[in-house]
Amino acid sequence: MRAELITIGDELLIGQVINTNQAYIAGKLTEIGIAICKMTTISDTSEAILSAFRDAWEKHDVVMVTGGLGPTHDDVTKKAVCTFFGTRLSPRAEVRANVERLLSARNAPWSDAAEEQTMFPERASPIFNRLGTAAGILVEDQARVFIAMPGVPYEMETMVSEQVVPLLSARMQGPAVRQRTLRTTGVSESVLSQDFGDIDAMLQGAKLAFLPSPTGVKLRITTEGMDSRLLDSRLNEIEGRIREKAGRFIYGIGEEELEDVVGRMLVERKLTIAVAESCTGGLIADKLTDINGSSAYFERCIVAYSNASKVTLLGVSENAINHFGAVSKEVAVAMAEGVRRIAGTSIGLSTTGIAGPSGGTAEKPIGLVWVGIADGSGSLALKFQFGHDRRRVKERAAAAGLELVRRRMLRL
Amino acid sequence: MRAELITIGDELLIGQVINTNQAYIAGKLTEIGIAICKMTTISDTSEAILSAFRDAWEKHDVVMVTGGLGPTHDDVTKKAVCTFFGTRLSPRAEVRANVERLLSARNAPWSDAAEEQTMFPERASPIFNRLGTAAGILVEDQARVFIAMPGVPYEMETMVSEQVVPLLSARMQGPAVRQRTLRTTGVSESVLSQDFGDIDAMLQGAKLAFLPSPTGVKLRITTEGMDSRLLDSRLNEIEGRIREKAGRFIYGIGEEELEDVVGRMLVERKLTIAVAESCTGGLIADKLTDINGSSAYFERCIVAYSNASKVTLLGVSENAINHFGAVSKEVAVAMAEGVRRIAGTSIGLSTTGIAGPSGGTAEKPIGLVWVGIADGSGSLALKFQFGHDRRRVKERAAAAGLELVRRRMLRL
């Protein structure tokens, strides 16, 4: 099944709002094997909407629309649906029941806007909106499905996952598709693909996409076939073969972030961590404390930006700073050991580097970062050379730090 | 001028990547008065690309394209441009010079991929890519402009702001549009609009949009007219009237972030700052150190997550923690005073709160945050009640902290 997704709204066309609805819907449809071939964003005028409906309905099996279903004068989608399918609005009892339920739960009075929301295209079927008063609109013929939904993200997301995905899955004929994404860091696309050797032999008909970002490469495996029960076991097999070759670089699956994984591993092992950051400026602490329950393992972080704070707060020797420089293996190790000692944690982690865009020298260029770690079995520091963009150097150094903690716990 | 924006990439159609390029480009074109009428997202196949080019070029004055300009086999946009405009690729000296400059800065060897990037459509003009090897492509006729750019966000953004916006501005006819955005924080849309009183009198024909986000409301003023020289002075007048009513809430203009403004003010006043963070977990330090040159004023940050670290690192009394609780006015003040004292800085800033999603009580609910400040003239703490989302509480608390520093410096 081939789909087009139409998102309606002037706020999208002037760049005021980032279109997250598209990615959400696309992700959900991809999971059930429906290919989105085109996404279109248009203004909330009848003319633009009808023209987009015509184009899409002619070329695709599934047309999904979001936006313009509210009760105000900007919201013209419901009327456009009537015009397009040659039908008209009339009161619909089940839609009214839902509006009444929602207003009463909010202690809100009945209004003209509420009345307007109970009107529904005669030829269409309503799609239940658990969180809002605008019903979704479903029009089907033998070959095609048309679905219009509200643009409010949480209403739309709930409607898609609870109503639309089951509805479309039931209509699916063609091959099912399953995908799995393995997340790596600290390794380049080219090294990964060298390590894999004969990729076709490894994949045996499945597809593998390399998706690089500044902090790592994601590996997306796609399997496709008529018998959906076989696909998960094929994904498992291929994941197993990828892990044989590159398992040490893989920190997570799907949406897992490195800090989620490191946090979970620390909890499982009953370990605690303290961080001493220079060039990352608090970013590692910020990431670790984004996780609910992080107070179980995150004890403290010292952002020791000045040399004086490295000496007084972390016990780094002035000698080491004078002799080796603040950006050096010796200072990185001393920072990690220092923060671990004063915080009394299982692990101490440190960063020191030159984030740029100024401050580099020939010997110590912008992007040079040392990441240090200390734990019960000793300490070490690793050297990295990142790019020139300040934020990107911080992001990459933070990922390198978290990854060092992960590998240390796994003795990789 | 009416524009269509075409974004190319399978990663968008499967929902793996949120399309932020669209909103960026739309925002920039809107600022210079070009209306985006349609946005289209398509697969990276020649067929889909050529079909989208035909549709767009027929109906719009400006066609902007991103994606598919890299050197790998997925990148088919450059060839599609040649097919569409009936031209062919040939070596282009100025494009080669840029590729050579970038590779030499990265100490990277010449490669087939680099060679491929030097090939350019004969009928087109290259658009300089300061940050990457893929040149932008410009094709013009008397009435229309076609522009293709790389899809990598930071390359594209730099190309748009430095090259494309000036190029399109120069072609603009019709009424000129000028916009200016004033950034506020710590005040709601409804309070602002109450403070403004008679908005129409204040605006005298200009438009004002309220753009709320979790950390503040942006006020976008739009003026339009045939004589572009008058527009800036009208913007100045309206900005003046807005500042009379709500000046204390306005921290910046345009793209300025709160941390940029606070950093600049600290430098101008030769002040230094140290931060003691609990619930914000390093986010304030992360923001302050995103700015080049922040080592001039940012001395250190202590992320004191545990009560023990608040006592030993910041000198908060155990009594205060036991008596008032870690999330209290007294502890916030003691943290700010403590970090200022031990760091020897002009200003100490602190946060302590309950970021959620668990850990709240009836008396101290999730989202409760105290922000403290200490400087040469004394100390104080302010109480805030933010929402329930952990990341959002952190973001709002960090903004409240930076804003407190700004107002303190201005004695607001």
Short mmCIF file of C-alpha atoms in Angstrom, two decimals, chain A residues 340 345-348 374-379 408 411:
data_model
loop_
_atom_site.label_atom_id
_atom_site.label_comp_id
_atom_site.label_asym_id
_atom_site.label_seq_id
_atom_site.Cartn_x
_atom_site.Cartn_y
_atom_site.Cartn_z
CA ARG A 340 35.70 10.04 42.26
CA THR A 345 31.50 7.21 43.97
CA SER A 346 32.28 3.96 42.14
CA ILE A 347 33.19 5.82 38.94
CA GLY A 348 34.72 9.20 38.15
CA ALA A 374 38.65 6.23 37.17
CA ASP A 375 37.12 3.27 38.98
CA GLY A 376 38.09 0.56 41.43
CA SER A 377 40.37 -1.11 38.91
CA GLY A 378 42.38 1.97 37.93
CA SER A 379 42.20 4.93 35.60
CA ARG A 408 34.37 0.13 31.16
CA ARG A 411 35.17 -4.51 30.15
#
